[in-house]
Coordinates of C-alpha atoms and ligand atoms in Angstrom, one line a residue:
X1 CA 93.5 82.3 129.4
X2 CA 90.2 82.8 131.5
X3 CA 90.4 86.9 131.2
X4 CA 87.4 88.5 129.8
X5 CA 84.7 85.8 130.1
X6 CA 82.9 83.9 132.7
X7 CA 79.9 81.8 132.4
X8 CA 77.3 84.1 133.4
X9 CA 78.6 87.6 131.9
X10 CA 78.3 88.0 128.4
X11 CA 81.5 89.2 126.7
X12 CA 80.0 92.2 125.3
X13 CA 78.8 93.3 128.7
X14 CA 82.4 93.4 129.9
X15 CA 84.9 94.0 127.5
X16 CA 85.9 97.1 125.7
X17 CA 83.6 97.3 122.3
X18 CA 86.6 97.8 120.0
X19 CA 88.3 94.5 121.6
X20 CA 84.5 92.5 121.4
X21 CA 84.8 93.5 118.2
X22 CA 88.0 92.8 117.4
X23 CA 87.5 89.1 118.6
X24 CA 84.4 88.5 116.9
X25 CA 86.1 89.3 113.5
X26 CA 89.0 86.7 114.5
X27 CA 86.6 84.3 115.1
X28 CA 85.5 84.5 111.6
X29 CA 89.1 84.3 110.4
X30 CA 89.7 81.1 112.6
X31 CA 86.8 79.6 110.0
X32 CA 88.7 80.4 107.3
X33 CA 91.8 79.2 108.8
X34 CA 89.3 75.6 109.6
X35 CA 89.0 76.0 105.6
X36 CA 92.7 76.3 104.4
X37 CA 93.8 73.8 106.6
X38 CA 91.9 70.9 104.9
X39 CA 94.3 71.3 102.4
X40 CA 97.3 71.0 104.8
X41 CA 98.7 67.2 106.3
X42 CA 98.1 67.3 110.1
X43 CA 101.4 65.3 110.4
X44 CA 104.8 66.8 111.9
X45 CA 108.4 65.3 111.4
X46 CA 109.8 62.7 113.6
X47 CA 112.0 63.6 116.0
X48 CA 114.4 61.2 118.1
X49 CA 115.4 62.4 121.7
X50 CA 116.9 60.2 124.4
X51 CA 114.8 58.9 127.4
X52 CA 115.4 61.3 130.9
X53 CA 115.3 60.7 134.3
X54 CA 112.8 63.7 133.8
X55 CA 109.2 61.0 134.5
X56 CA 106.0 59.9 136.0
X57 CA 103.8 57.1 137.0
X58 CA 101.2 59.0 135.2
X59 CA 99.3 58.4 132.4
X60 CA 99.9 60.7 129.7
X61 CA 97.5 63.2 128.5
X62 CA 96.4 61.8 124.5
X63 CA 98.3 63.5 121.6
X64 CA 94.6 64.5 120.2
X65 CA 94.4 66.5 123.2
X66 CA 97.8 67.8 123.6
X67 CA 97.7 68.9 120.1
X68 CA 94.2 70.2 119.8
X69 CA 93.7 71.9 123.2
X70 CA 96.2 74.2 123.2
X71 CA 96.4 78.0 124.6
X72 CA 98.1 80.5 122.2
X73 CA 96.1 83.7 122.0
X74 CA 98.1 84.6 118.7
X75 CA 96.1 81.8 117.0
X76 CA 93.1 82.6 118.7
X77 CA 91.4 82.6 121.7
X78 CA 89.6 78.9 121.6
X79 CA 91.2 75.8 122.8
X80 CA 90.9 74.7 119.4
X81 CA 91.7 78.0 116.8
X82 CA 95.6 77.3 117.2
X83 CA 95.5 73.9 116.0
X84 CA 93.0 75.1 113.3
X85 CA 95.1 78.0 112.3
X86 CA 98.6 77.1 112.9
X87 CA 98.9 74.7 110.2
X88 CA 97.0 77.1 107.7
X89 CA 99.1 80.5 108.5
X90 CA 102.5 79.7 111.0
X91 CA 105.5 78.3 108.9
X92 CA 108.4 78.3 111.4
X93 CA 111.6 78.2 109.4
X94 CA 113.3 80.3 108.7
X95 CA 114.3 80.7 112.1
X96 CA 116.2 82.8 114.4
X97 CA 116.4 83.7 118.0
X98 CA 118.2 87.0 119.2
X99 CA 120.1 87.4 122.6
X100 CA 120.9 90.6 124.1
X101 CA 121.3 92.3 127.2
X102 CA 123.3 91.6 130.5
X103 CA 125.7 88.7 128.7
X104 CA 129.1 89.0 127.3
X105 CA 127.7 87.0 124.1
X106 CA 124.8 88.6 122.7
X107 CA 124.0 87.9 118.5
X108 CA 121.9 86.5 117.0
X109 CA 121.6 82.3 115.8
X110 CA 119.9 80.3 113.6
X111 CA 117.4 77.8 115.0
X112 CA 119.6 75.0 114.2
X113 CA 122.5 76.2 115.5
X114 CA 121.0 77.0 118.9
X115 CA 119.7 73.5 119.7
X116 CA 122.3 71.4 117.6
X117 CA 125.3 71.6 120.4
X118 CA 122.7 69.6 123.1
X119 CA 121.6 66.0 123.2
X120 CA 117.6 66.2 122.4
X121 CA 116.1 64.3 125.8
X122 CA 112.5 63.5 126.2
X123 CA 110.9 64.4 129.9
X124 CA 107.6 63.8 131.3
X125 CA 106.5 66.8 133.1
X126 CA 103.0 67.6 134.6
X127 CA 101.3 70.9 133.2
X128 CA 99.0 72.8 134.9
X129 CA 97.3 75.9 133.5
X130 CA 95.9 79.1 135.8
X131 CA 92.4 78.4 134.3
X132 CA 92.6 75.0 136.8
X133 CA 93.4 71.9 134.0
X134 CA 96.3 70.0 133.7
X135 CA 98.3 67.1 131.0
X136 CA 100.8 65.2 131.4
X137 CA 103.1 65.9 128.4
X138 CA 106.4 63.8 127.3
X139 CA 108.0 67.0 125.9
X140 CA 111.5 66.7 123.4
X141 CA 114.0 69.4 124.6
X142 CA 117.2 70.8 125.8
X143 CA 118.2 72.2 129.7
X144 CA 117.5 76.0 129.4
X145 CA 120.8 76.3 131.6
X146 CA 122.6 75.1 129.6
X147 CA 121.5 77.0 126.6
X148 CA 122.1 80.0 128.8
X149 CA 125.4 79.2 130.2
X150 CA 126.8 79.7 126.3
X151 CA 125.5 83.6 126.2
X152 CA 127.6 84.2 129.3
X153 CA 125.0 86.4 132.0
X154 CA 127.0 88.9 133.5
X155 CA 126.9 89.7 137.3
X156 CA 124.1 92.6 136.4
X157 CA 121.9 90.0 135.1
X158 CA 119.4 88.6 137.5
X159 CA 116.5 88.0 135.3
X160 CA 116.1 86.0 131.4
X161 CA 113.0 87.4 129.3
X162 CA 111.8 85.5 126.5
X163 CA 109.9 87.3 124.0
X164 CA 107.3 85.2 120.9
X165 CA 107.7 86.5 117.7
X166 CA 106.1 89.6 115.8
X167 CA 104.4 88.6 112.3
X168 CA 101.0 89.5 111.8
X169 CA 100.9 87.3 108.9
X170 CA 101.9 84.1 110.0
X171 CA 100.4 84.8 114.0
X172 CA 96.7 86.6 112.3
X173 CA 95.8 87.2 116.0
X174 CA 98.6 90.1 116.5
X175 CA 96.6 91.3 113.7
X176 CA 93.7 92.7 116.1
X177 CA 94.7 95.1 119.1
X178 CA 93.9 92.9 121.7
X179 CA 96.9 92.9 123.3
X180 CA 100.2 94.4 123.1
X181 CA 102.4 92.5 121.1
X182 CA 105.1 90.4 121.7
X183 CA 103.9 88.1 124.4
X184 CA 106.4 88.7 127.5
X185 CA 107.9 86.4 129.9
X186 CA 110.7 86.1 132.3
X187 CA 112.1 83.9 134.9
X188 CA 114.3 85.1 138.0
X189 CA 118.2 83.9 136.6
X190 CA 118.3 81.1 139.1
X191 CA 114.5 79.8 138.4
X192 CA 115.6 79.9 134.5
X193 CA 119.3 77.7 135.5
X194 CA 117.1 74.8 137.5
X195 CA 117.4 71.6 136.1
X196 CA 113.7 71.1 135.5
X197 CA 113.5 74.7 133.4
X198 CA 113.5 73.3 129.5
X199 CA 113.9 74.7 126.1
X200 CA 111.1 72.9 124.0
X201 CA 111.6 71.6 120.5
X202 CA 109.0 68.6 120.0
X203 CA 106.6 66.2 121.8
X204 CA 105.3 63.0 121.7
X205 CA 108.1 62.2 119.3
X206 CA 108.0 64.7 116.9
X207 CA 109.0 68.5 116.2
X208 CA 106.5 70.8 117.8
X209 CA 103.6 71.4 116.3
X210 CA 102.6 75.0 115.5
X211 CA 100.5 75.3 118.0
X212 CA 102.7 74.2 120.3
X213 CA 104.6 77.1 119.8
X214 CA 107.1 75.3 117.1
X215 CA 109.9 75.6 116.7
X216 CA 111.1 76.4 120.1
X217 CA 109.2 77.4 123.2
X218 CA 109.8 77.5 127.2
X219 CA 108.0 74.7 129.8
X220 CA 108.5 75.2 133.5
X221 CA 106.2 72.4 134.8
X222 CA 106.4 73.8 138.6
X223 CA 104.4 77.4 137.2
X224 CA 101.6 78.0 135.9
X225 CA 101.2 77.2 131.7
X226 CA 101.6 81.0 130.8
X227 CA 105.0 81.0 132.1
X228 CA 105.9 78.7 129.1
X229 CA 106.2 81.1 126.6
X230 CA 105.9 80.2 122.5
X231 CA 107.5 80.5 119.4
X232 CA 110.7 82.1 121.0
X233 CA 112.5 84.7 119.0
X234 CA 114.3 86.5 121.4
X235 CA 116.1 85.9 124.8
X236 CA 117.4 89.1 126.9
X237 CA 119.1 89.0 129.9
X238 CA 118.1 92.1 132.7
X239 CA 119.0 93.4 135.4
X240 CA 115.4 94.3 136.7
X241 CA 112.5 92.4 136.8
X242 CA 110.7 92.6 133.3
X243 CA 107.0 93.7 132.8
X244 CA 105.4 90.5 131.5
X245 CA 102.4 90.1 129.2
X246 CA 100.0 88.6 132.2
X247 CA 101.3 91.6 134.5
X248 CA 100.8 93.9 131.9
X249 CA 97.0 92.7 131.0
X250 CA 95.8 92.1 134.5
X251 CA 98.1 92.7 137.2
X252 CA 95.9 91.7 140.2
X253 CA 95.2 88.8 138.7
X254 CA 98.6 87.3 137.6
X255 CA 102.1 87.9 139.0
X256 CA 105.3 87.4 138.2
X257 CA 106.1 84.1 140.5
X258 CA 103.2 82.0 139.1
X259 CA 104.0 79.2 141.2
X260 CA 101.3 76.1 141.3
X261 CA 99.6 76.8 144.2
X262 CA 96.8 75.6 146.1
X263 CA 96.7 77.9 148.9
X264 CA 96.7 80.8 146.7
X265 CA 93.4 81.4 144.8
X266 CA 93.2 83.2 141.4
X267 CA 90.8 86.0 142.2
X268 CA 87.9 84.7 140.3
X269 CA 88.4 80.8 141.0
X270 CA 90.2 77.9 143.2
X271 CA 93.4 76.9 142.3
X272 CA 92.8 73.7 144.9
X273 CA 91.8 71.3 142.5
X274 CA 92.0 71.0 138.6
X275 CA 90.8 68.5 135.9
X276 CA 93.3 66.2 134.7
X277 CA 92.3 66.5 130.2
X278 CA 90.8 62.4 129.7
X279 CA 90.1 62.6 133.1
X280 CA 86.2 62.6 135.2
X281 CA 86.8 63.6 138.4
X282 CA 88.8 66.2 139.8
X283 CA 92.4 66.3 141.2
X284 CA 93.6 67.9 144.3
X285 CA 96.6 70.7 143.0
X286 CA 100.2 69.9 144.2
X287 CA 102.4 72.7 145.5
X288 CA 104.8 73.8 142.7
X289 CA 102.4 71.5 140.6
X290 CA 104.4 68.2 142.7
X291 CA 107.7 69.7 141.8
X292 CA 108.3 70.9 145.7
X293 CA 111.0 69.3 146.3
X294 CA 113.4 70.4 143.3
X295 CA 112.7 74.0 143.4
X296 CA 110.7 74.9 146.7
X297 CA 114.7 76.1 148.0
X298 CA 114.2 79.0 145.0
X299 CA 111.9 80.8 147.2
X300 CA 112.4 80.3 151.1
X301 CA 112.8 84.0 151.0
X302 CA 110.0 84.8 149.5
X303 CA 106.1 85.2 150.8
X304 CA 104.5 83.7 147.6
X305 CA 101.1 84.1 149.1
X306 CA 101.9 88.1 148.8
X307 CA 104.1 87.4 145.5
X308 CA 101.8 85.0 143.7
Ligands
MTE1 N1 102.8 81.7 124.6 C1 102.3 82.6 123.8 N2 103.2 83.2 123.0 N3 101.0 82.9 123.7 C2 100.1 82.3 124.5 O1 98.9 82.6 124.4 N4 99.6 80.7 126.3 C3 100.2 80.2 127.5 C4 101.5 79.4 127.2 N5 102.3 80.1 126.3 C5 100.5 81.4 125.4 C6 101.9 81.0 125.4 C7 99.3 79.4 128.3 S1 98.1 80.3 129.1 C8 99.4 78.0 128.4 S2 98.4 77.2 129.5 C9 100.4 77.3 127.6 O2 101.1 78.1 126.7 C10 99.7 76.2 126.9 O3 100.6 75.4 126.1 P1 100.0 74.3 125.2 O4 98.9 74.9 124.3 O5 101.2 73.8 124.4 O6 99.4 73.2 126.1

């Protein structure tokens, strides 16, 4: 995410000298992470998933760029230091996810186990990140509702946090104090049981790629990209609204709602148009990303020009 830099400030000149420094030795591990991965196939498995209504007339974003542009501060902070290191250092199985909280079945449960009750669908969703570009992605995956209707949300719980997993070693950025580790998000309940909410497991056919946030991640195409939290390890169910990673970092800046929205600016650019990846020119932004009409209901009570 667009934080610390902008095109005419230098980094140094405006970020705390332990974190500039922090960053420029990551950097140098993302080389070696360029190196190891020469060694490593760039393929991952086939995965079958039954065509949704979930689609567009668009044309899809390229699998190059999917794959290779990717946001995941935990494997760097270039577009292209996930895909370099991800391969080299992330191994995603074993895997678990815990559930706790406001539910009358919290545990934990293996990867496998959490998806394998669902039918795998594939859905085209538009996604648009805060720093103003957007893909069009045919994601694998399985209705968050439904995933949450097995843990049983008690009548305290009004809010779902997802938390990415802790391990310095096979995430090297959570090896440099950046930020404060786990990256945090949460939905309102309701947002999280809307159709369109998903649980992640692959794209374009095949399991999720490490930098994808493999094995299992969040995509809520009508918010903005850091809502889709990564490499989920743990799901808790609240009764209050939970501090998230973006709130915590920069609050004026990014709120909890994070609806697409043109009429609301970020503080430091538009949010009316973005760039379309593959594309030249420049789209105009659709409210709730063109997703209006299935969840614009969620928030006639709500001001989202005060609750961005
Ligand atoms: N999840 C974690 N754990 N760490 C991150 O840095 N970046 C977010 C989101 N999920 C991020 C994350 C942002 S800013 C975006 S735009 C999307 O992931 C990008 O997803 P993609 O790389 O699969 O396109």
């Amino acid at each position: 995410m667009l934080l610390l830099t902008s095109p005419r400030i230098r980094e140094h000149e405006i970020t705390d000298r332990s974190v500039y420094l922090d960053r420029r030795r990551f950097l140098a591990l993302g080389a070696a992470g360029a190196l190891a991965m020469a060694a490593l196939p760039a393929r991952a498995a086939p995965l079958a998933a039954a065509k949704s209504g979930f689609t567009l007339a668009e044309t899809l974003t390229t699998k190059e760029a999917v794959t290779g542009y990717n946001n995941f501060i935990e494997l760097g902070n270039s577009k292209e230091a996930p895909a370099q290191l991800g391969p080299a250092y992330f191994r995603p199985q074993p895997w678990s996810v815990s559930v706790d909280g406001e539910c009358a079945k919290p545990g934990t449960i293996a990867f496998e186990d959490l998806v394998s009750p669902h039918k795998l669908e594939e859905r085209i969703y538009r996604m648009r990140c805060v720093e103003a570009w957007s893909m069009v992605i045919p994601w694998i995956g399985i209705p968050l509702a439904d995933v949450i209707k097995r843990f049983e949300p008690n009548s305290k719980a009004k809010y779902v946090e997802f938390n990415t997993l802790v391990d310095p070693e096979r995430l090297p950025g959570q090896r440099f104090s950046m930020y404060d580790w786990p990256y945090v998000e949460a939905l309102r309940l309701d947002e999280a049981m809307n159709p369109l909410a998903l649980l992640a497991v692959g794209l374009y056919g095949e399991e999720l790629r490490p930098q994808n946030g493999a094995p299992i991640r969040l995509v809520v195409p009508w918010k903005y990209g850091f809502k889709s939290v990564k490499s989920i390890v743990r799901i808790r169910f609240t009764e209050t609204a939970p501090r998230t990673t973006w709130m915590r970092i920069a609050p004026k800046e990014y709120g909890f709602y994070a609806n697409v929205n043109p009429e609301v600016d970020h503080p430091r650019w538009s949010q009316g148009s973005e760039r379309r990846i593959g594309e030249f020119l420049r789209r105009k932004t659709l409210p709730f990303n063109g997703y209006a009409e299935q969840v614009a209901g969620l928030y006639s009570s709500l001001d989202l020009v005060a609750n961005f």
